[in-house]
Coordinates of C-alpha atoms and ligand atoms in Angstrom, one line a residue:
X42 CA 15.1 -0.1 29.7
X43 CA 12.3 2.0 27.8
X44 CA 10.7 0.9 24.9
X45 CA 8.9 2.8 22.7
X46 CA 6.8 1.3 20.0
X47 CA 5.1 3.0 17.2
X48 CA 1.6 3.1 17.2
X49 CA 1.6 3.0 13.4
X50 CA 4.4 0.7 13.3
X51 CA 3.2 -2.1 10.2
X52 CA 0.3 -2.7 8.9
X53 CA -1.9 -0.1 7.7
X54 CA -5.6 0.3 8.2
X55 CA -6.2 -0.9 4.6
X56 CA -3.9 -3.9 4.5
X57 CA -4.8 -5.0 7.7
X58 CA -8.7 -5.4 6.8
X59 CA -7.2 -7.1 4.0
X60 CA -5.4 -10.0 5.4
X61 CA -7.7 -10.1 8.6
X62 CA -10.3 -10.8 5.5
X63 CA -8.1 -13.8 4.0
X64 CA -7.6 -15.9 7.3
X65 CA -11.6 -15.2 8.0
X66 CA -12.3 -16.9 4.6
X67 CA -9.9 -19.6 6.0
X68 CA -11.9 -20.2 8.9
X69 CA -14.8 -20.4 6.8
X70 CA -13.8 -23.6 4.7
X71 CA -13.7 -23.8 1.5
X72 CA -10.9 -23.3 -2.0
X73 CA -9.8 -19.5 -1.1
X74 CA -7.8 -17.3 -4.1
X75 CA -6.2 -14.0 -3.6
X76 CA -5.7 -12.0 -7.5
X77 CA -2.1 -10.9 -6.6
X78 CA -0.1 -11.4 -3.6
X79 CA -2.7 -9.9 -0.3
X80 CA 0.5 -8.2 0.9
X81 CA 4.7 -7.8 0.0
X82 CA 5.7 -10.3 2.7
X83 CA 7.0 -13.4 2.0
X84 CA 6.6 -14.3 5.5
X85 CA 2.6 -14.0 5.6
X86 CA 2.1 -14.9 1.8
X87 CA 3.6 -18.4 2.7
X88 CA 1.7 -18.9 5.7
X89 CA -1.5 -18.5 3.5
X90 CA -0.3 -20.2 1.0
X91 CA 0.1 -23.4 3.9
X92 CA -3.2 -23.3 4.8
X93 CA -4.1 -23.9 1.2
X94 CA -4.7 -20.2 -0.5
X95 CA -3.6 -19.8 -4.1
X96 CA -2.3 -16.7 -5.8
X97 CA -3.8 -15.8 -8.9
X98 CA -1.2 -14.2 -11.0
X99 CA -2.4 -13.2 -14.3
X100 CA -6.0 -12.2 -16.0
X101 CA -5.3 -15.4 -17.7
X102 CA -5.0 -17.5 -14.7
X103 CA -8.1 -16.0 -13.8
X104 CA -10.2 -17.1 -16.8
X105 CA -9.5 -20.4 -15.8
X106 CA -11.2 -20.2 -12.3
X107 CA -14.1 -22.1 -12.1
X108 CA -15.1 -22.0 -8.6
X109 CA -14.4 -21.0 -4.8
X110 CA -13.5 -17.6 -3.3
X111 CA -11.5 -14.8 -4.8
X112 CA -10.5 -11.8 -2.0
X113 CA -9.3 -9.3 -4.0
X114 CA -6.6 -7.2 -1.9
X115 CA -6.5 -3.5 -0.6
X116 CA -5.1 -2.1 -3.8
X117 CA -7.7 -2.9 -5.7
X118 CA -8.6 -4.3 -9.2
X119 CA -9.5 -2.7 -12.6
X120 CA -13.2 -2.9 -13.9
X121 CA -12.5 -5.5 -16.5
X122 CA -11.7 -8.0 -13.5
X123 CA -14.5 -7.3 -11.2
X124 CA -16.4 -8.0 -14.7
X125 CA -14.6 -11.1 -15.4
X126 CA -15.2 -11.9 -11.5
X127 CA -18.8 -11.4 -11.4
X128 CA -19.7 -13.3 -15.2
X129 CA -18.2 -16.7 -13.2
X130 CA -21.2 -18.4 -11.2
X131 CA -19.7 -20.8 -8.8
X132 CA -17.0 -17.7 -8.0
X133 CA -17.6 -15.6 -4.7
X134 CA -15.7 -12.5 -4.6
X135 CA -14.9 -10.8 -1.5
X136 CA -13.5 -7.3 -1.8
X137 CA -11.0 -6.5 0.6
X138 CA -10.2 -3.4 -1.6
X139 CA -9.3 -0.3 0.5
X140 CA -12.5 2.2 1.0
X141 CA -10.0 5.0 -0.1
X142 CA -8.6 3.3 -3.0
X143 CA -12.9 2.1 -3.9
X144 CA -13.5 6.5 -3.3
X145 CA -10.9 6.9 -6.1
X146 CA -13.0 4.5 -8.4
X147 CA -15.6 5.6 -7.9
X148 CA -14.3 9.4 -8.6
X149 CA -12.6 8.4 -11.7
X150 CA -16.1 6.3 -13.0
X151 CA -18.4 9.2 -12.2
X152 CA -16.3 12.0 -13.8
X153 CA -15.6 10.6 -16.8
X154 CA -18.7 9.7 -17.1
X155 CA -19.3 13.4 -17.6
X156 CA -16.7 13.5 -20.3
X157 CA -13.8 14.4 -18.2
X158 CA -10.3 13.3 -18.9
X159 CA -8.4 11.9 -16.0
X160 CA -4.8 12.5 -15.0
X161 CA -3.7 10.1 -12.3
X162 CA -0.6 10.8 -10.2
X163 CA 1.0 8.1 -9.9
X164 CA 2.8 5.3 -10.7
X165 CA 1.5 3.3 -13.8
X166 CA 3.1 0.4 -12.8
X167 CA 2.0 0.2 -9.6
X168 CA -1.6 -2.4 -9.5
X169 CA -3.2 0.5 -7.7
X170 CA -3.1 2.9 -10.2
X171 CA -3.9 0.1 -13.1
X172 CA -7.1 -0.9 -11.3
X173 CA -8.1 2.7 -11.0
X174 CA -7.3 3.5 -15.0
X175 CA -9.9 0.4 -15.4
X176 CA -12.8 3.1 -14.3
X177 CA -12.5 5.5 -16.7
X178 CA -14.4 5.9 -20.3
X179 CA -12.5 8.3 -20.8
X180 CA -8.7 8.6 -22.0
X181 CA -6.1 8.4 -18.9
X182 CA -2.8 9.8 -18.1
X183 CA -0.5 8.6 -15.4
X184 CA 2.1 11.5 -14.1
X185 CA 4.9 10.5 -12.0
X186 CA 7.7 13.2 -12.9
X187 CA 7.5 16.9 -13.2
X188 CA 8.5 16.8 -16.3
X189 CA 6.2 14.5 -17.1
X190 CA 3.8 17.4 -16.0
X191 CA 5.5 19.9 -18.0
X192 CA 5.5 17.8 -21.1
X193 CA 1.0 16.8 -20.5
X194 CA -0.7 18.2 -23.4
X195 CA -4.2 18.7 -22.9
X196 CA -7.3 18.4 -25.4
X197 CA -8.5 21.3 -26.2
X198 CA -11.6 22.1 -24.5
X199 CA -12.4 19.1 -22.4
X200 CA -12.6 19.3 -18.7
X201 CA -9.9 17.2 -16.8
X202 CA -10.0 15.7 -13.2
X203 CA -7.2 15.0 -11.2
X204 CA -6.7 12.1 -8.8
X205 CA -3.7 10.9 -7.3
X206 CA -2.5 7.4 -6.3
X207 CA -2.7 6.9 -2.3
X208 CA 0.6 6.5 -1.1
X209 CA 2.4 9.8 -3.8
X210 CA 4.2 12.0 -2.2
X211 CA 2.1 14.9 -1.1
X212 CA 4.7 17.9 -2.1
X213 CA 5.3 16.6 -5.6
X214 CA 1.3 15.7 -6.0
X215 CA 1.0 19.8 -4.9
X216 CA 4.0 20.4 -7.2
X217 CA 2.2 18.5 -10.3
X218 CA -1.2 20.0 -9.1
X219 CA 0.1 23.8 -10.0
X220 CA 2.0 23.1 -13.4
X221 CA -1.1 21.1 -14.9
X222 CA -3.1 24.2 -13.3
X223 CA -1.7 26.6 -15.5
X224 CA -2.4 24.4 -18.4
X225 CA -5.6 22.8 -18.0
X226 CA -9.2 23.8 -18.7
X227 CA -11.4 23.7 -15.8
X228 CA -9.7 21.1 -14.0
X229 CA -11.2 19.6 -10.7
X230 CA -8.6 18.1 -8.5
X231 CA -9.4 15.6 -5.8
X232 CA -6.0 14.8 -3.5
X233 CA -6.8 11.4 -2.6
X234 CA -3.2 10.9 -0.8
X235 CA -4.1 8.3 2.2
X236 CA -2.0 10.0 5.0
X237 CA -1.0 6.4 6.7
X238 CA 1.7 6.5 5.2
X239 CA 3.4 10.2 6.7
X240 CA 1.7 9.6 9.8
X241 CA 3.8 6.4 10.0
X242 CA 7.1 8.2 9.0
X243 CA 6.1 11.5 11.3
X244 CA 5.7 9.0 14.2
X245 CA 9.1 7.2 13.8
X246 CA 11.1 10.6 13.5
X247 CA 9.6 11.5 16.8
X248 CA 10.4 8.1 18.2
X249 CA 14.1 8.0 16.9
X250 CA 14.8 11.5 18.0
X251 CA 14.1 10.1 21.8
X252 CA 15.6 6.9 21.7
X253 CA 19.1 5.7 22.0
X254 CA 18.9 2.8 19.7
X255 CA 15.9 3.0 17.0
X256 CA 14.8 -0.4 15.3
X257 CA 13.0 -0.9 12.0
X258 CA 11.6 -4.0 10.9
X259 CA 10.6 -4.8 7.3
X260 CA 11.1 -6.5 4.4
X261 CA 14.7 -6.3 2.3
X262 CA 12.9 -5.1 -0.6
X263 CA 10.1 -3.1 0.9
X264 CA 10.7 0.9 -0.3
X265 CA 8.8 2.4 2.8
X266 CA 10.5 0.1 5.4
X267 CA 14.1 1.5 3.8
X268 CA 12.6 5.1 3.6
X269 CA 11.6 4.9 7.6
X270 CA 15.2 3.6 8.3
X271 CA 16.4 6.8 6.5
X272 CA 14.2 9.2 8.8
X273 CA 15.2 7.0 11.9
X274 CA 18.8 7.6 11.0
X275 CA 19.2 11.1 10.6
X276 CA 18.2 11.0 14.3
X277 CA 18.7 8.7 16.1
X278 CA 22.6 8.0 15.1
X279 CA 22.4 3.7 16.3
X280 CA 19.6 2.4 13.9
X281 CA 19.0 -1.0 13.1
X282 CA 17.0 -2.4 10.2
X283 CA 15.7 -5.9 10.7
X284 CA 13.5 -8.3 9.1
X285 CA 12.5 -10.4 12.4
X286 CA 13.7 -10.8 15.8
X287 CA 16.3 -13.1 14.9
X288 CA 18.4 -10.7 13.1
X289 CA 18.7 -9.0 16.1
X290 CA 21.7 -9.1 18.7
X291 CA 20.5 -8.7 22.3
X292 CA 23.7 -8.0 24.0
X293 CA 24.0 -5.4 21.9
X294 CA 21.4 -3.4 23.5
X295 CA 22.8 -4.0 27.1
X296 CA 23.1 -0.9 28.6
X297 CA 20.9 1.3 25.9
X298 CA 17.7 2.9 27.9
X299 CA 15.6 3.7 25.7
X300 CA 14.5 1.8 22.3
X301 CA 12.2 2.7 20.1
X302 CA 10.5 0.5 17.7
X303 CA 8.8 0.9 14.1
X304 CA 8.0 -1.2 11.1
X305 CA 7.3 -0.8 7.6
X306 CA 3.3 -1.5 6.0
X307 CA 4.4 -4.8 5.4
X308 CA 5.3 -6.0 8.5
X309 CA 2.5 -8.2 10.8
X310 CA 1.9 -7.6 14.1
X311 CA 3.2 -10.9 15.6
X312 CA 6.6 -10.3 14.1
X313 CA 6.7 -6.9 15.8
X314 CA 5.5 -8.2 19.5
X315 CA 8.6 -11.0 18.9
X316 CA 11.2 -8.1 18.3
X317 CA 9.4 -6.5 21.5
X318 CA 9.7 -9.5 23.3
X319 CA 13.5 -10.3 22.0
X320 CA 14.6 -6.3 23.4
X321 CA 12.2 -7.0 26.7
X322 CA 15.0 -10.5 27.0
X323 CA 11.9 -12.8 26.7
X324 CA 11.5 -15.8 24.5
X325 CA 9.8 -15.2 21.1
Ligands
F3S556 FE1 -3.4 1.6 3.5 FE2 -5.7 2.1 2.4 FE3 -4.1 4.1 3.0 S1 -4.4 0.4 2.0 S2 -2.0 3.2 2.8 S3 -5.1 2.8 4.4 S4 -5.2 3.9 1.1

Protein backbone atom coordinates (compact mmCIF):
# COMPACT_ATOMS: atom_id res chain seq x y z
CA UNK A 1 0.00 0.00 0.00
CA UNK A 2 1.11 3.74 -0.79
CA UNK A 3 0.82 6.29 1.52
CA UNK A 4 0.96 9.71 0.87
CA UNK A 5 1.27 12.28 3.61
CA UNK A 6 1.01 15.89 3.39
CA UNK A 7 3.82 17.78 3.86
CA UNK A 8 1.66 20.63 5.31
CA UNK A 9 -0.49 18.26 6.97
CA UNK A 10 -1.06 20.07 10.92
CA UNK A 11 0.66 22.37 12.40
CA UNK A 12 1.59 25.49 10.87
CA UNK A 13 4.92 27.34 10.92
CA UNK A 14 3.50 29.83 13.42
CA UNK A 15 1.74 27.52 15.80
CA UNK A 16 4.36 25.12 15.79
CA UNK A 17 7.10 27.80 17.08
CA UNK A 18 4.42 28.42 19.45
CA UNK A 19 4.00 25.25 21.29
CA UNK A 20 7.66 24.10 20.60
CA UNK A 21 8.11 27.51 22.77
CA UNK A 22 5.73 26.21 25.79
CA UNK A 23 7.30 22.68 26.36
CA UNK A 24 10.94 24.60 26.11
CA UNK A 25 9.69 26.82 29.09
CA UNK A 26 8.78 23.40 30.66
CA UNK A 27 12.08 22.08 30.42
CA UNK A 28 13.29 25.25 31.85
CA UNK A 29 11.50 24.93 35.36
CA UNK A 30 9.64 27.16 36.80
CA UNK A 31 5.39 28.44 37.07
CA UNK A 32 4.63 28.70 33.12
CA UNK A 33 1.21 30.64 31.90
CA UNK A 34 -0.09 30.73 28.42
CA UNK A 35 -2.87 34.10 27.94
CA UNK A 36 -5.49 31.96 26.02
CA UNK A 37 -5.40 28.45 24.99
CA UNK A 38 -1.47 28.05 22.88
CA UNK A 39 -3.57 26.05 20.31
CA UNK A 40 -7.55 24.54 19.59
CA UNK A 41 -6.60 21.03 20.78
CA UNK A 42 -7.89 19.62 23.61
CA UNK A 43 -5.54 16.98 23.21
CA UNK A 44 -2.17 19.15 23.54
CA UNK A 45 -3.87 21.84 25.85
CA UNK A 46 -4.29 19.03 28.50
CA UNK A 47 -1.04 17.63 28.21
CA UNK A 48 0.32 21.20 29.13
CA UNK A 49 -1.89 21.65 31.44
CA UNK A 50 -0.36 18.09 33.19
CA UNK A 51 2.85 19.16 33.38
CA UNK A 52 1.60 22.14 35.32
CA UNK A 53 0.86 25.25 32.69
CA UNK A 54 -2.11 27.43 33.51
CA UNK A 55 -4.39 29.15 31.05
CA UNK A 56 -4.92 32.64 31.63
CA UNK A 57 -8.42 33.43 30.49
CA UNK A 58 -9.36 36.87 31.01
CA UNK A 59 -7.39 40.47 31.30
CA UNK A 60 -8.74 40.13 34.71
CA UNK A 61 -7.09 36.94 35.48
CA UNK A 62 -4.13 38.58 34.26
CA UNK A 63 -4.05 41.49 36.77
CA UNK A 64 -3.83 39.04 39.34
CA UNK A 65 -0.41 37.44 38.09
CA UNK A 66 2.22 38.09 40.20
CA UNK A 67 5.02 36.13 39.00
CA UNK A 68 6.44 33.30 36.60
CA UNK A 69 6.32 33.03 32.84
CA UNK A 70 3.59 34.16 30.49
CA UNK A 71 4.14 32.75 26.52
CA UNK A 72 1.82 34.59 24.73
CA UNK A 73 0.64 32.40 21.59
CA UNK A 74 1.00 32.81 17.73
CA UNK A 75 -2.07 34.96 17.37
CA UNK A 76 -0.92 37.53 19.27
CA UNK A 77 -2.08 40.02 22.03
CA UNK A 78 -3.32 43.68 21.93
CA UNK A 79 -0.98 46.59 23.19
CA UNK A 80 -2.88 47.05 26.41
CA UNK A 81 -1.65 43.49 27.44
CA UNK A 82 1.89 43.52 26.39
CA UNK A 83 1.53 46.85 28.71
CA UNK A 84 -0.02 45.16 31.49
CA UNK A 85 2.63 42.30 30.91
CA UNK A 86 5.63 44.37 30.91
CA UNK A 87 4.44 46.93 34.23
CA UNK A 88 4.55 43.23 36.39
CA UNK A 89 8.31 42.82 37.73
CA UNK A 90 8.59 39.24 38.77
CA UNK A 91 6.61 38.42 35.19
CA UNK A 92 8.73 37.11 32.15
CA UNK A 93 7.02 37.24 29.02
CA UNK A 94 7.99 35.20 26.11
CA UNK A 95 6.36 36.01 22.84
CA UNK A 96 5.58 33.23 20.81
CA UNK A 97 3.48 35.61 18.60
CA UNK A 98 3.63 34.77 14.90
CA UNK A 99 6.41 37.13 12.90
CA UNK A 100 3.55 37.70 10.35
CA UNK A 101 0.83 38.40 12.76
CA UNK A 102 4.02 40.94 14.93
CA UNK A 103 4.50 42.57 10.76
CA UNK A 104 0.71 43.35 10.91
CA UNK A 105 1.36 45.25 14.34
CA UNK A 106 3.66 46.75 13.60
CA UNK A 107 1.93 48.08 10.16
CA UNK A 108 -1.12 49.03 11.89
CA UNK A 109 1.14 51.09 14.86
CA UNK A 110 3.27 52.85 12.35
CA UNK A 111 0.46 54.09 10.05
CA UNK A 112 -1.72 55.40 12.27
CA UNK A 113 0.76 56.87 13.68
CA UNK A 114 0.71 59.06 10.59
CA UNK A 115 -2.98 59.67 11.13
CA UNK A 116 -4.31 56.94 9.02
CA UNK A 117 -7.52 55.07 9.72
CA UNK A 118 -7.31 51.34 9.61
CA UNK A 119 -9.77 48.86 8.11
CA UNK A 120 -8.93 45.36 9.17
CA UNK A 121 -10.42 42.38 7.19
CA UNK A 122 -11.30 40.18 9.27
CA UNK A 123 -12.99 38.68 11.88
CA UNK A 124 -13.56 40.97 15.07
CA UNK A 125 -14.10 38.18 17.07
CA UNK A 126 -11.35 36.30 16.30
CA UNK A 127 -8.16 37.18 19.17
CA UNK A 128 -6.01 37.90 16.19
CA UNK A 129 -7.67 40.65 14.91
CA UNK A 130 -8.44 42.13 18.61
CA UNK A 131 -4.71 42.12 19.44
CA UNK A 132 -3.96 43.83 16.13
CA UNK A 133 -7.04 46.68 16.81
CA UNK A 134 -4.87 47.20 20.15
CA UNK A 135 -2.04 48.94 17.74
CA UNK A 136 -3.81 51.54 16.44
CA UNK A 137 -4.29 55.39 17.65
CA UNK A 138 -6.30 55.69 15.36
CA UNK A 139 -10.16 54.59 14.90
CA UNK A 140 -10.51 50.85 13.45
CA UNK A 141 -12.86 49.02 11.38
CA UNK A 142 -13.23 45.32 11.07
CA UNK A 143 -14.79 44.04 7.58
CA UNK A 144 -15.87 40.58 7.26
CA UNK A 145 -18.84 40.80 4.64
CA UNK A 146 -19.20 42.63 1.41
CA UNK A 147 -21.79 44.31 2.45
CA UNK A 148 -20.14 45.24 5.25
CA UNK A 149 -17.74 46.90 2.52
CA UNK A 150 -20.44 48.41 0.72
CA UNK A 151 -22.09 49.92 3.82
CA UNK A 152 -17.97 51.53 5.20
CA UNK A 153 -18.27 55.19 5.28
CA UNK A 154 -15.13 56.88 5.22
CA UNK A 155 -14.01 60.27 6.97
CA UNK A 156 -13.68 62.71 4.81
CA UNK A 157 -10.24 63.43 3.94
CA UNK A 158 -8.16 61.14 6.05
CA UNK A 159 -5.96 58.52 4.54
CA UNK A 160 -6.87 54.86 5.27
CA UNK A 161 -4.66 51.63 5.39
CA UNK A 162 -5.88 48.37 4.82
CA UNK A 163 -4.65 45.21 6.54
CA UNK A 164 -6.20 41.90 6.56
CA UNK A 165 -6.35 39.11 9.21
CA UNK A 166 -3.89 36.14 8.24
CA UNK A 167 -5.89 33.28 7.56
CA UNK A 168 -9.16 35.61 5.27
CA UNK A 169 -9.90 34.32 2.36
CA UNK A 170 -7.80 35.74 -0.37
CA UNK A 171 -10.75 36.30 -3.15
CA UNK A 172 -13.09 37.99 -0.75
CA UNK A 173 -9.98 40.13 0.87
CA UNK A 174 -9.45 41.14 -3.27
CA UNK A 175 -13.21 41.43 -3.41
CA UNK A 176 -13.31 44.03 -0.28
CA UNK A 177 -9.95 45.47 -1.52
CA UNK A 178 -11.82 46.92 -4.87
CA UNK A 179 -15.27 48.13 -3.34
CA UNK A 180 -13.44 50.20 -0.45
CA UNK A 181 -11.08 51.35 -3.48
CA UNK A 182 -13.70 53.15 -5.16
CA UNK A 183 -14.57 54.77 -1.99
CA UNK A 184 -11.60 55.60 -0.15
CA UNK A 185 -9.13 58.51 -0.18
CA UNK A 186 -5.63 57.46 -0.82
CA UNK A 187 -5.82 54.16 0.66
CA UNK A 188 -2.57 51.98 1.06
CA UNK A 189 -3.40 48.33 1.22
CA UNK A 190 -1.07 45.80 2.63
CA UNK A 191 -2.47 41.96 1.95
CA UNK A 192 -1.05 40.36 4.89
CA UNK A 193 -2.95 36.90 4.14
CA UNK A 194 -0.26 34.09 5.56
CA UNK A 195 -0.59 31.54 2.54
CA UNK A 196 -0.19 28.33 5.11
CA UNK A 197 -3.28 28.01 5.09
CA UNK A 198 -4.10 27.40 0.88
CA UNK A 199 -0.89 25.81 0.61
CA UNK A 200 -2.30 23.34 3.07
CA UNK A 201 -5.70 22.98 1.24
CA UNK A 202 -3.82 23.08 -2.46
CA UNK A 203 -1.67 20.17 -1.17
CA UNK A 204 -4.55 17.94 0.16
CA UNK A 205 -6.62 18.33 -3.22
CA UNK A 206 -3.64 17.16 -5.05
CA UNK A 207 -3.27 14.32 -2.57
CA UNK A 208 -6.97 13.21 -2.62
CA UNK A 209 -7.20 13.37 -6.29
CA UNK A 210 -4.43 10.45 -6.32
CA UNK A 211 -5.41 8.36 -3.58
CA UNK A 212 -8.05 5.80 -3.21
CA UNK A 213 -8.91 6.48 0.30
CA UNK A 214 -8.00 10.16 1.61
CA UNK A 215 -7.86 10.64 5.59
CA UNK A 216 -8.13 13.93 7.50
CA UNK A 217 -7.38 14.32 11.01
CA UNK A 218 -8.53 17.19 13.18
CA UNK A 219 -10.49 18.39 15.78
CA UNK A 220 -14.58 18.02 15.77
CA UNK A 221 -14.82 21.64 15.98
CA UNK A 222 -11.84 22.82 14.11
CA UNK A 223 -13.29 25.00 10.72
CA UNK A 224 -10.11 24.32 8.56
CA UNK A 225 -9.89 20.63 9.45
CA UNK A 226 -13.90 20.37 8.17
CA UNK A 227 -13.03 22.77 5.19
CA UNK A 228 -9.92 20.24 4.10
CA UNK A 229 -12.43 17.29 4.39
CA UNK A 230 -14.69 19.20 1.95
CA UNK A 231 -11.78 19.63 -0.74
CA UNK A 232 -10.59 15.93 -0.07
CA UNK A 233 -14.19 14.83 -0.85
CA UNK A 234 -14.92 16.30 -3.94
CA UNK A 235 -12.06 14.06 -5.11
CA UNK A 236 -11.30 11.55 -3.72
CA UNK A 237 -14.96 9.91 -3.36
CA UNK A 238 -13.86 7.41 0.21
CA UNK A 239 -12.77 10.21 2.71
CA UNK A 240 -12.52 9.80 6.26
CA UNK A 241 -12.40 12.48 8.92
CA UNK A 242 -10.73 11.44 12.17
CA UNK A 243 -9.63 12.85 15.22
CA UNK A 244 -6.81 10.16 16.17
CA UNK A 245 -5.79 6.82 15.10
CA UNK A 246 -8.34 5.17 17.14
CA UNK A 247 -11.19 6.31 15.23
CA UNK A 248 -9.87 4.60 12.45
CA UNK A 249 -10.91 1.03 11.15
CA UNK A 250 -7.94 -0.85 9.61
CA UNK A 251 -9.66 -3.58 7.89
CA UNK A 252 -11.33 -1.13 6.21
CA UNK A 253 -8.44 -0.15 4.16
CA UNK A 254 -7.51 -3.79 3.18
CA UNK A 255 -7.12 -3.89 -0.24
CA UNK A 256 -6.99 0.15 -0.86
CA UNK A 257 -3.39 1.05 -2.56
CA UNK A 258 -2.92 4.20 -2.12
CA UNK A 259 -3.83 6.53 1.02
CA UNK A 260 -3.21 9.73 1.41
CA UNK A 261 -3.06 11.60 4.56
CA UNK A 262 -3.67 15.35 5.82
CA UNK A 263 -4.49 17.20 8.95
CA UNK A 264 -5.94 20.37 9.98
CA UNK A 265 -3.57 23.41 11.90
CA UNK A 266 -4.46 21.95 14.99
CA UNK A 267 -3.45 18.68 14.79
CA UNK A 268 0.37 17.67 16.43
CA UNK A 269 2.64 15.75 14.71
CA UNK A 270 2.65 12.63 16.93
CA UNK A 271 -1.00 12.12 16.37
CA UNK A 272 -0.36 12.14 12.61
CA UNK A 273 2.78 9.53 12.70
CA UNK A 274 0.05 7.22 14.96
CA UNK A 275 -2.58 7.35 12.12
CA UNK A 276 0.58 6.68 9.75
CA UNK A 277 1.62 3.94 11.77
CA UNK A 278 -2.22 2.57 12.37
CA UNK A 279 -2.66 2.51 8.05
CA UNK A 280 1.23 1.06 7.81
CA UNK A 281 -0.62 -2.07 10.52
CA UNK A 282 1.93 -1.09 13.25
CA UNK A 283 1.18 -0.40 16.84
CA UNK A 284 0.66 3.30 17.79
FE1 LIG B 1 0.35 30.12 11.02
FE2 LIG B 1 1.55 32.40 11.35
FE3 LIG B 1 0.42 31.83 9.09
S1 LIG B 1 0.38 31.31 12.87
S2 LIG B 1 -1.31 30.54 9.60
S3 LIG B 1 2.19 30.82 9.93
S4 LIG B 1 0.33 33.75 10.17
Amino acid sequence: MEIITAKSAGFCFGVKRAVDTVYDEINKGGKIYTYGDIIHNEEVVKDLGEKGVTVINSIYELKDLSEGTVVIRSHGISKEIYDILKAKENVRVVDATCPFVLKIHKIVEEESARGKNVIIIGDRDHPEVQGIMGFSSTPVTCIKTAEEAENYVPERGIPTVIVAQTTFNIHKFNNFVEILHKKCYDTTTVNTICNATEQRQTEAGEIASRADAMIVIGGRHSSNTRKLYEICSEKCADTRFIQTALDLNRDSLDGVNCVGITAGASTPNYIIEEVQKHVRGTDF
